[in-house]
CSV table of C-alpha atoms in Angstrom, one decimal:
chain,number,residue,atom,x,y,z
A,1,MET,CA,82.0,83.8,-66.0
A,2,MET,CA,79.1,81.5,-65.8
A,3,PHE,CA,81.7,78.5,-67.2
A,4,ASN,CA,85.1,78.4,-65.8
A,5,LEU,CA,87.2,77.2,-69.2
A,6,GLN,CA,89.9,75.3,-67.0
A,7,SER,CA,87.3,73.4,-65.2
A,8,ARG,CA,87.2,69.8,-66.3
A,9,TYR,CA,83.9,69.6,-66.8
A,10,TYR,CA,83.9,72.6,-69.2
A,11,SER,CA,84.0,70.1,-72.0
A,12,TRP,CA,80.4,68.6,-70.7
A,13,ALA,CA,78.4,71.9,-69.8
A,14,LEU,CA,79.3,73.0,-73.2
A,15,LEU,CA,77.8,70.3,-74.8
A,16,PHE,CA,74.8,70.2,-72.6
A,17,VAL,CA,73.9,74.0,-73.6
A,18,LEU,CA,74.8,72.8,-77.3
A,19,SER,CA,72.2,70.0,-76.8
A,20,ILE,CA,69.1,72.5,-75.4
A,21,ALA,CA,70.0,74.5,-78.0
A,22,TYR,CA,70.0,72.0,-80.6
A,23,LEU,CA,66.8,70.3,-78.7
A,24,CYS,CA,64.9,73.6,-78.9
A,25,ALA,CA,65.7,74.0,-82.7
A,26,THR,CA,63.9,71.2,-83.3
A,27,LEU,CA,60.8,72.0,-81.6
A,28,ASP,CA,60.8,75.6,-82.8
A,29,ARG,CA,61.5,73.1,-86.1
A,30,VAL,CA,59.2,69.8,-86.6
A,31,VAL,CA,56.6,71.0,-84.5
A,32,ILE,CA,54.5,72.5,-87.7
A,33,SER,CA,54.4,68.6,-89.4
A,34,LEU,CA,51.7,67.9,-86.2
A,35,LEU,CA,50.3,70.9,-87.2
A,36,VAL,CA,49.4,70.0,-90.9
A,37,ASP,CA,45.7,69.6,-91.1
A,38,PRO,CA,44.9,72.3,-89.3
A,39,ILE,CA,47.0,74.7,-90.9
A,40,LYS,CA,45.8,72.9,-94.4
A,41,ALA,CA,42.1,73.6,-93.3
A,42,ASP,CA,42.7,77.2,-92.0
A,43,LEU,CA,44.8,78.9,-94.5
A,44,ASN,CA,43.1,76.0,-97.3
A,45,LEU,CA,46.7,74.8,-98.8
A,46,THR,CA,47.1,72.0,-100.7
A,47,ASP,CA,49.7,69.0,-99.6
A,48,THR,CA,52.0,69.8,-102.0
A,49,GLU,CA,51.8,73.8,-100.5
A,50,ILE,CA,52.2,72.1,-97.1
A,51,SER,CA,55.4,70.4,-98.1
A,52,LEU,CA,56.8,73.4,-99.4
A,53,LEU,CA,56.4,75.0,-96.3
A,54,LEU,CA,57.5,71.6,-94.3
A,55,GLY,CA,60.8,71.3,-96.6
A,56,LEU,CA,61.7,74.4,-99.2
A,57,ALA,CA,60.8,77.0,-96.7
A,58,PHE,CA,63.1,75.8,-93.8
A,59,VAL,CA,65.9,73.8,-95.6
A,60,LEU,CA,66.8,75.8,-98.4
A,61,VAL,CA,67.5,79.0,-96.9
A,62,PHE,CA,68.6,77.5,-93.9
A,63,SER,CA,71.5,75.2,-95.6
A,64,VAL,CA,72.7,78.1,-97.8
A,65,SER,CA,72.7,80.5,-94.8
A,66,GLY,CA,74.7,78.1,-93.1
A,67,LEU,CA,77.6,78.3,-96.1
A,68,PHE,CA,77.5,82.6,-94.4
A,69,MET,CA,77.5,81.4,-90.8
A,70,GLY,CA,80.4,78.5,-91.1
A,71,VAL,CA,82.7,81.5,-92.9
A,72,LEU,CA,81.7,83.1,-89.8
A,73,VAL,CA,81.9,80.0,-87.6
A,74,ASP,CA,86.0,80.0,-88.4
A,75,ARG,CA,86.3,83.8,-88.1
A,76,VAL,CA,84.0,85.0,-84.9
A,77,ARG,CA,83.9,84.1,-81.7
A,78,ARG,CA,81.3,81.1,-81.8
A,79,THR,CA,79.0,81.3,-78.7
A,80,ARG,CA,77.9,84.6,-79.1
A,81,LEU,CA,77.3,84.0,-82.5
A,82,LEU,CA,75.6,80.7,-82.2
A,83,GLY,CA,74.0,83.5,-79.4
A,84,ALA,CA,72.6,85.7,-81.4
A,85,GLY,CA,70.9,82.8,-84.0
A,86,VAL,CA,69.2,81.3,-81.4
A,87,GLY,CA,67.6,84.4,-80.1
A,88,ALA,CA,66.8,85.0,-83.9
A,89,TRP,CA,64.7,81.8,-84.7
A,90,SER,CA,63.2,82.2,-81.7
A,91,PHE,CA,62.1,85.2,-82.8
A,92,MET,CA,60.7,84.2,-86.2
A,93,THR,CA,59.1,80.7,-84.6
A,94,GLY,CA,56.7,83.2,-82.8
A,95,LEU,CA,56.0,85.5,-86.2
A,96,CYS,CA,55.1,81.8,-87.6
A,97,GLY,CA,52.4,81.9,-85.2
A,98,LEU,CA,51.0,84.9,-86.4
A,99,SER,CA,50.9,84.5,-90.1
A,100,ASN,CA,47.5,84.5,-91.8
A,101,SER,CA,48.7,83.3,-95.3
A,102,PHE,CA,51.1,80.6,-97.3
A,103,LEU,CA,53.2,83.4,-98.0
A,104,MET,CA,53.6,85.2,-94.5
A,105,LEU,CA,54.5,81.9,-93.1
A,106,PHE,CA,56.5,80.6,-95.7
A,107,LEU,CA,59.0,83.5,-95.0
A,108,ALA,CA,58.8,83.0,-92.0
A,109,ARG,CA,59.7,79.4,-91.8
A,110,ALA,CA,62.7,80.5,-94.0
A,111,GLY,CA,63.8,82.9,-91.0
A,112,VAL,CA,63.6,80.3,-88.8
A,113,GLY,CA,66.0,78.6,-91.5
A,114,ILE,CA,68.6,81.8,-90.9
A,115,GLY,CA,68.4,81.6,-87.2
A,116,GLU,CA,69.4,78.1,-86.9
A,117,ALA,CA,72.1,78.0,-89.7
A,118,THR,CA,74.1,79.2,-87.1
A,119,LEU,CA,73.6,75.5,-85.1
A,120,ILE,CA,75.5,73.3,-87.3
A,121,PRO,CA,78.8,74.3,-88.1
A,122,ALA,CA,79.3,76.4,-84.5
A,123,GLY,CA,78.3,73.0,-82.6
A,124,TYR,CA,80.3,70.8,-84.6
A,125,SER,CA,83.1,73.5,-84.3
A,126,LEU,CA,82.6,73.8,-81.2
A,127,ILE,CA,82.2,70.2,-79.8
A,128,SER,CA,85.3,68.9,-82.1
A,129,ASP,CA,87.9,71.5,-80.2
A,130,ALA,CA,86.4,70.5,-76.9
A,131,PHE,CA,86.6,66.6,-76.8
A,132,ASP,CA,89.5,64.6,-78.3
A,133,GLN,CA,89.0,61.8,-80.8
A,134,ARG,CA,88.3,58.3,-78.4
A,135,ARG,CA,85.1,60.8,-77.3
A,136,LEU,CA,84.4,62.8,-80.3
A,137,GLY,CA,81.5,60.3,-81.8
A,138,LEU,CA,79.4,60.0,-78.6
A,139,ALA,CA,79.8,64.3,-77.9
A,140,LEU,CA,78.6,64.3,-81.4
A,141,GLY,CA,76.0,61.8,-80.7
A,142,ILE,CA,74.6,63.5,-77.8
A,143,PHE,CA,74.7,66.9,-79.5
A,144,THR,CA,72.2,65.3,-82.2
A,145,THR,CA,70.1,63.6,-79.0
A,146,GLY,CA,69.0,67.0,-78.3
A,147,GLY,CA,68.2,67.4,-82.1
A,148,ALA,CA,66.2,63.8,-81.5
A,149,ILE,CA,65.1,64.5,-78.3
A,150,GLY,CA,63.5,68.0,-79.7
A,151,THR,CA,61.9,66.0,-82.2
A,152,GLY,CA,60.2,63.8,-80.2
A,153,LEU,CA,59.0,66.3,-77.5
A,154,SER,CA,58.0,68.6,-79.9
A,155,LEU,CA,55.3,66.0,-81.4
A,156,VAL,CA,54.4,65.4,-77.4
A,157,LEU,CA,53.9,68.4,-76.5
A,158,GLY,CA,52.7,70.1,-79.2
A,159,GLY,CA,50.4,67.3,-79.2
A,160,PHE,CA,49.5,68.4,-75.9
A,161,ALA,CA,49.1,72.2,-76.7
A,162,ILE,CA,46.9,71.4,-79.6
A,163,GLY,CA,44.4,69.1,-77.3
A,164,VAL,CA,44.2,71.5,-74.7
A,165,LEU,CA,43.9,74.8,-76.7
A,166,SER,CA,41.7,73.2,-78.9
A,167,GLN,CA,39.2,73.0,-76.5
A,168,HIS,CA,38.7,76.6,-76.0
A,169,GLY,CA,38.3,77.9,-79.8
A,170,ASP,CA,40.4,80.9,-80.4
A,171,TYR,CA,41.9,83.3,-78.4
A,172,HIS,CA,41.6,87.2,-78.1
A,173,VAL,CA,45.2,87.8,-77.5
A,174,PRO,CA,45.9,92.1,-77.4
A,175,VAL,CA,47.7,93.6,-79.6
A,176,LEU,CA,48.6,90.4,-81.5
A,177,GLY,CA,45.2,89.9,-82.3
A,178,THR,CA,42.4,86.6,-82.4
A,179,LEU,CA,44.6,83.6,-82.9
A,180,HIS,CA,43.8,79.8,-83.8
A,181,PRO,CA,45.3,77.1,-81.6
A,182,TRP,CA,47.8,76.1,-84.1
A,183,GLN,CA,49.1,79.5,-84.0
A,184,MET,CA,49.1,79.2,-80.4
A,185,VAL,CA,51.6,76.5,-80.4
A,186,PHE,CA,54.1,79.0,-82.6
A,187,ILE,CA,53.8,81.2,-80.1
A,188,LEU,CA,54.8,79.4,-76.5
A,189,LEU,CA,57.6,77.0,-78.2
A,190,ALA,CA,59.4,80.4,-79.4
A,191,ILE,CA,59.6,81.2,-75.4
A,192,PRO,CA,62.2,79.0,-73.9
A,193,GLY,CA,65.0,79.6,-76.8
A,194,PHE,CA,65.6,83.1,-75.6
A,195,VAL,CA,66.4,82.1,-72.3
A,196,VAL,CA,69.1,79.5,-74.0
A,197,ALA,CA,70.4,82.4,-76.4
A,198,GLY,CA,71.4,84.2,-73.0
A,199,ILE,CA,72.9,81.5,-71.8
A,200,VAL,CA,74.9,80.2,-75.1
A,201,ALA,CA,76.2,83.8,-75.9
A,202,VAL,CA,78.4,83.9,-72.3
A,203,MET,CA,79.8,80.9,-72.3
A,204,PRO,CA,83.5,80.8,-73.2
A,205,GLU,CA,84.8,78.7,-76.1
A,206,PRO,CA,87.5,76.3,-76.2
A,207,MET,CA,90.1,76.9,-78.4
A,208,ARG,CA,90.5,76.2,-82.1
A,209,LYS,CA,92.7,73.3,-82.7
A,210,SER,CA,93.7,71.5,-85.8
A,211,ARG,CA,93.6,67.9,-85.7
A,212,VAL,CA,94.6,66.8,-89.8
A,213,ALA,CA,97.3,69.1,-91.8
A,214,VAL,CA,96.3,70.8,-95.1
A,215,LYS,CA,98.7,71.8,-97.5
A,216,GLY,CA,98.4,75.8,-98.4
A,217,ASP,CA,97.1,78.0,-95.2
A,218,PRO,CA,94.4,76.2,-93.9
A,219,GLY,CA,93.2,79.7,-92.9
A,220,ALA,CA,92.9,80.9,-96.2
A,221,THR,CA,89.7,80.0,-98.7
A,222,GLY,CA,91.6,77.9,-101.0
A,223,ALA,CA,91.8,75.7,-98.6
A,224,VAL,CA,88.4,74.3,-98.1
A,225,GLY,CA,88.7,74.2,-101.9
A,226,LEU,CA,91.7,72.1,-101.7
A,227,PHE,CA,90.8,69.7,-99.7
A,228,TYR,CA,87.1,68.7,-101.5
A,229,ARG,CA,88.9,68.8,-104.5
A,230,ASN,CA,91.7,66.2,-103.1
A,231,ASN,CA,88.6,63.7,-101.6
A,232,LYS,CA,85.9,65.1,-103.6
A,233,ALA,CA,84.5,61.3,-104.5
A,234,LEU,CA,84.4,60.1,-100.8
A,235,LEU,CA,82.9,63.5,-99.6
A,236,SER,CA,80.7,63.9,-102.5
A,237,LEU,CA,79.3,60.7,-101.7
A,238,HIS,CA,79.5,60.5,-98.2
A,239,HIS,CA,77.5,64.1,-98.0
A,240,ILE,CA,74.5,62.5,-100.3
A,241,ALA,CA,74.4,59.2,-98.1
A,242,THR,CA,73.9,61.4,-95.1
A,243,GLY,CA,71.3,63.5,-96.9
A,244,LEU,CA,69.4,60.5,-97.8
A,245,SER,CA,68.9,59.4,-94.4
A,246,SER,CA,68.1,63.1,-93.2
A,247,MET,CA,65.4,62.9,-96.6
A,248,VAL,CA,64.0,60.0,-95.4
A,249,LEU,CA,63.6,61.3,-91.9
A,250,LEU,CA,61.9,64.8,-92.7
A,251,GLY,CA,60.0,62.8,-94.9
A,252,GLY,CA,58.9,60.5,-92.3
A,253,TYR,CA,57.9,62.9,-89.8
A,254,SER,CA,56.2,65.2,-92.0
A,255,TRP,CA,53.6,62.9,-92.9
A,256,ILE,CA,53.5,60.3,-89.9
A,257,ALA,CA,50.2,62.7,-88.8
A,258,PRO,CA,48.5,62.4,-92.1
A,259,LEU,CA,49.2,58.7,-91.8
A,260,LEU,CA,47.7,57.9,-88.8
A,261,THR,CA,44.9,60.4,-89.0
A,262,ARG,CA,43.6,59.9,-92.2
A,263,VAL,CA,44.4,56.4,-93.0
A,264,HIS,CA,43.7,55.0,-89.3
A,265,GLY,CA,41.9,57.6,-87.3
A,266,TRP,CA,43.8,58.8,-85.0
A,267,GLU,CA,43.5,61.9,-83.4
A,268,VAL,CA,46.5,64.8,-84.1
A,269,GLU,CA,46.4,64.5,-80.0
A,270,THR,CA,47.0,60.8,-79.8
A,271,VAL,CA,49.3,60.8,-82.9
A,272,GLY,CA,52.0,63.6,-80.8
A,273,TYR,CA,52.4,61.1,-77.6
A,274,ALA,CA,52.5,58.1,-79.4
A,275,VAL,CA,55.1,59.2,-82.3
A,276,GLY,CA,56.8,61.7,-79.9
A,277,LEU,CA,57.5,58.9,-77.1
A,278,VAL,CA,58.8,56.2,-79.8
A,279,SER,CA,60.6,59.4,-81.0
A,280,ILE,CA,62.3,60.5,-77.7
A,281,VAL,CA,63.3,56.7,-77.1
A,282,GLY,CA,64.8,55.6,-80.9
A,283,ALA,CA,66.6,58.7,-82.0
A,284,PRO,CA,68.9,58.5,-78.8
A,285,ILE,CA,69.6,54.6,-78.8
A,286,GLY,CA,70.6,54.8,-83.1
A,287,LEU,CA,72.7,58.5,-82.2
A,288,LEU,CA,74.3,57.5,-78.6
A,289,GLY,CA,74.5,53.4,-79.4
A,290,GLY,CA,75.9,54.5,-83.1
A,291,GLY,CA,78.3,56.7,-81.7
A,292,ALA,CA,79.8,54.8,-78.8
A,293,LEU,CA,80.0,51.4,-81.5
A,294,GLY,CA,82.2,53.9,-83.6
A,295,ASP,CA,84.4,55.5,-80.8
A,296,ARG,CA,85.1,51.5,-79.7
A,297,LEU,CA,85.9,50.3,-82.7
A,298,LEU,CA,88.0,53.1,-83.7
A,299,GLU,CA,91.1,51.3,-82.8
A,300,ARG,CA,90.6,48.9,-85.4
A,301,GLY,CA,89.6,51.3,-88.3
A,302,PRO,CA,87.9,54.4,-88.2
A,303,HIS,CA,86.7,53.4,-91.4
A,304,LEU,CA,84.4,51.2,-89.6
A,305,ARG,CA,82.3,54.3,-88.6
A,306,LEU,CA,80.9,54.2,-92.1
A,307,VAL,CA,80.6,50.2,-91.7
A,308,ILE,CA,78.0,51.1,-89.2
A,309,CYS,CA,76.7,53.8,-91.6
A,310,ALA,CA,75.7,50.9,-94.0
A,311,ILE,CA,74.5,48.4,-91.7
A,312,SER,CA,72.4,50.7,-89.8
A,313,VAL,CA,70.2,52.4,-93.0
A,314,ALA,CA,69.7,49.0,-94.6
A,315,ILE,CA,67.8,47.7,-91.4
A,316,ALA,CA,66.2,51.1,-91.9
A,317,ALA,CA,64.9,50.4,-94.7
A,318,ILE,CA,63.5,46.7,-94.1
A,319,ALA,CA,61.1,49.4,-91.3
A,320,GLY,CA,60.9,52.2,-93.6
A,321,LEU,CA,59.5,49.5,-96.1
A,322,ALA,CA,56.8,48.1,-93.1
A,323,TYR,CA,55.2,51.4,-91.0
A,324,PRO,CA,53.0,52.4,-93.9
A,325,LEU,CA,51.5,49.3,-95.1
A,326,LEU,CA,51.2,47.4,-91.7
A,327,GLY,CA,47.1,47.4,-90.6
A,328,ASP,CA,47.9,47.7,-86.8
A,329,SER,CA,48.6,51.2,-86.1
A,330,ARG,CA,50.5,50.2,-82.9
A,331,LEU,CA,52.6,48.3,-85.1
A,332,VAL,CA,52.9,51.1,-87.7
A,333,VAL,CA,54.4,53.7,-84.4
A,334,LEU,CA,56.9,50.6,-83.0
A,335,SER,CA,57.6,50.1,-86.9
A,336,PHE,CA,58.5,54.0,-87.2
A,337,GLY,CA,60.1,54.8,-84.3
A,338,ALA,CA,62.6,51.2,-85.8
A,339,MET,CA,63.2,53.2,-88.8
A,340,VAL,CA,64.3,56.4,-87.1
A,341,MET,CA,66.8,54.8,-84.8
A,342,PHE,CA,68.4,53.0,-87.3
A,343,ALA,CA,68.2,56.3,-90.0
A,344,THR,CA,69.3,58.3,-87.3
A,345,VAL,CA,72.7,56.4,-86.9
A,346,PRO,CA,74.4,58.1,-89.9
A,347,VAL,CA,73.7,61.5,-89.0
A,348,GLY,CA,76.3,61.0,-85.6
A,349,VAL,CA,78.3,58.4,-86.6
A,350,GLY,CA,78.4,59.1,-90.1
A,351,ASN,CA,79.5,63.0,-89.1
A,352,ALA,CA,82.2,61.8,-86.4
A,353,ALA,CA,83.9,59.9,-89.5
A,354,LEU,CA,83.8,63.1,-91.1
A,355,GLN,CA,85.2,65.5,-88.1
A,356,HIS,CA,88.0,63.1,-88.0
A,357,VAL,CA,89.9,64.3,-91.0
A,358,VAL,CA,88.7,67.8,-91.1
A,359,PRO,CA,91.6,70.4,-90.1
A,360,GLY,CA,90.2,72.1,-87.4
A,361,GLU,CA,91.2,75.6,-89.2
A,362,ILE,CA,88.4,75.0,-92.0
A,363,ARG,CA,85.8,72.7,-89.5
A,364,GLY,CA,83.0,75.5,-89.6
A,365,ARG,CA,83.1,76.1,-93.7
A,366,VAL,CA,83.4,72.4,-94.2
A,367,SER,CA,80.7,71.4,-91.7
A,368,ALA,CA,78.5,74.7,-93.7
A,369,ILE,CA,79.0,72.7,-97.3
A,370,TYR,CA,78.1,69.2,-95.6
A,371,TYR,CA,74.8,70.3,-93.6
A,372,LEU,CA,74.0,72.3,-96.8
A,373,CYS,CA,74.3,69.0,-99.3
A,374,MET,CA,72.4,67.2,-96.8
A,375,SER,CA,70.2,69.6,-96.2
A,376,ALA,CA,69.9,69.6,-100.4
A,377,VAL,CA,69.0,66.3,-100.3
A,378,GLY,CA,66.8,66.2,-97.1
A,379,MET,CA,64.5,69.0,-97.9
A,380,LEU,CA,63.2,66.8,-100.7
A,381,GLY,CA,61.9,64.2,-98.2
A,382,PRO,CA,58.3,66.0,-97.3
A,383,THR,CA,57.9,66.9,-101.8
A,384,LEU,CA,58.8,64.0,-103.0
A,385,VAL,CA,55.9,62.0,-101.0
A,386,ALA,CA,53.6,64.4,-101.6
A,387,GLY,CA,54.2,64.0,-105.2
A,388,THR,CA,54.0,60.8,-105.1
A,389,SER,CA,51.0,60.6,-103.2
A,390,ASP,CA,49.3,63.4,-105.5
A,391,ILE,CA,50.2,61.9,-108.7
A,392,PHE,CA,50.1,57.8,-108.2
A,393,PHE,CA,47.7,57.7,-105.3
A,394,PRO,CA,45.6,60.9,-105.4
A,395,PHE,CA,43.3,59.3,-102.5
A,396,SER,CA,42.8,60.4,-98.6
A,397,THR,CA,44.8,57.0,-98.2
A,398,GLY,CA,47.0,57.3,-100.6
A,399,ILE,CA,49.4,58.9,-98.8
A,400,ALA,CA,50.4,55.5,-97.3
A,401,TYR,CA,52.0,54.1,-100.6
A,402,ALA,CA,53.6,56.8,-101.3
A,403,ILE,CA,55.9,56.9,-98.3
A,404,ALA,CA,56.2,52.6,-98.9
A,405,VAL,CA,57.6,53.7,-102.3
A,406,VAL,CA,60.1,56.8,-101.4
A,407,ILE,CA,61.2,56.0,-97.5
A,408,PRO,CA,62.5,52.3,-98.4
A,409,SER,CA,64.2,53.2,-102.0
A,410,GLY,CA,65.6,56.0,-100.3
A,411,LEU,CA,67.5,54.1,-97.2
A,412,ILE,CA,68.4,51.2,-100.1
A,413,LEU,CA,70.4,54.3,-102.4
A,414,ALA,CA,72.5,55.0,-98.7
A,415,THR,CA,73.2,51.8,-98.1
A,416,LEU,CA,74.7,51.5,-101.5
A,417,LEU,CA,76.9,55.0,-101.4
A,418,TRP,CA,77.5,53.7,-97.6
A,419,LEU,CA,79.6,50.7,-99.0
A,420,THR,CA,80.8,52.6,-101.7
A,421,THR,CA,82.5,55.2,-99.5
A,422,ILE,CA,84.2,52.7,-97.2
A,423,PRO,CA,87.2,51.5,-99.3
A,424,LEU,CA,87.5,55.3,-100.2
A,425,TYR,CA,88.0,56.5,-96.5
A,426,ARG,CA,90.7,54.0,-96.2
A,427,ARG,CA,92.4,55.3,-98.6
A,428,MET,CA,92.4,58.9,-97.4
A,429,MET,CA,93.9,57.5,-93.8
A,430,ASP,CA,96.4,55.2,-95.9
A,431,SER,CA,97.5,58.4,-97.7
A,432,GLN,CA,97.6,60.6,-94.2
């Protein structure tokens, strides 16, 4: 066996592998945002059609499939399920590179979503069983940091790849035919996922454990419904608030490249390097810093994790208003990085607050429902920005004003929702 379940380092080894899987998932998921203009030109698409590829094609299928995967996570060997998922999304990413029409690319993106639907419920469930409460916030922050670093790397590597590949024009590949540079980017990024799939599949998994009792049989389907009925106000507000952060991040990342190319005249590869680097720095600081701070304050009350969420998104709203309107492109990138850093905090620490109160036997299904709600809100980001631009600012640089409307509005609403969850969460903890 490659990994020893009894080793004191096992939990960290598992976390490392899961974080690499998250990194690969984000590479495959996000790189399309850097390829917006080449895809739009080659396939003759509108901004709204591009937004559907960025949001709906992936996120809707990803979210709905996550419900089914959540059921499987609670019933089957999680590492093997996740290994199959990693292999599936890597294959579909390669298929994105073979797409030559909107429909084919839409379906391939949906296929990526089905494969990646295994990641969140399996990852959250495994990590929550492998770590105790004192380190859970940090562990979940590290896991999510894999995705955050993957987002930055996808921009850096995607920018580098599109810059190098574009110098040679189209590629004539045996069997596959003639491929554009943006298609080659998808194919090259799909390869590492197959290696990760094999590693994940052979890992042992920790024993399932429950931290909070739930009335009735926690393995029964009704236990999930009972948990939500007993805490419907808290859970709905929590899920929507996190979803607003997801909406802002997805909308921001989806349109940062067009913002810098259309408004500030940057080249695509330069956008990839600059935005990728600030993302690699900013997002991990938000995730790890928020997670570590939440763990440190745990003895004073787990509700303080929600306080951290409220403060962080309020700060992110200021940066979210500033970055699309600044005249200096360097300040645009730095302000965008600040927005990402603070808006990302709830993805880690807010989830730790949720996992703190979820029974282990239903954690996979609750995680899937949580991610469905978060993603349902999140997928609106690219289309809200595109629709606002098309309707109210129908000119080349109008994307800046559309971003300035959508991003801070979402973050202000998230702040209000997080503040509302705090007394509800404290009441829930007091009743246990």
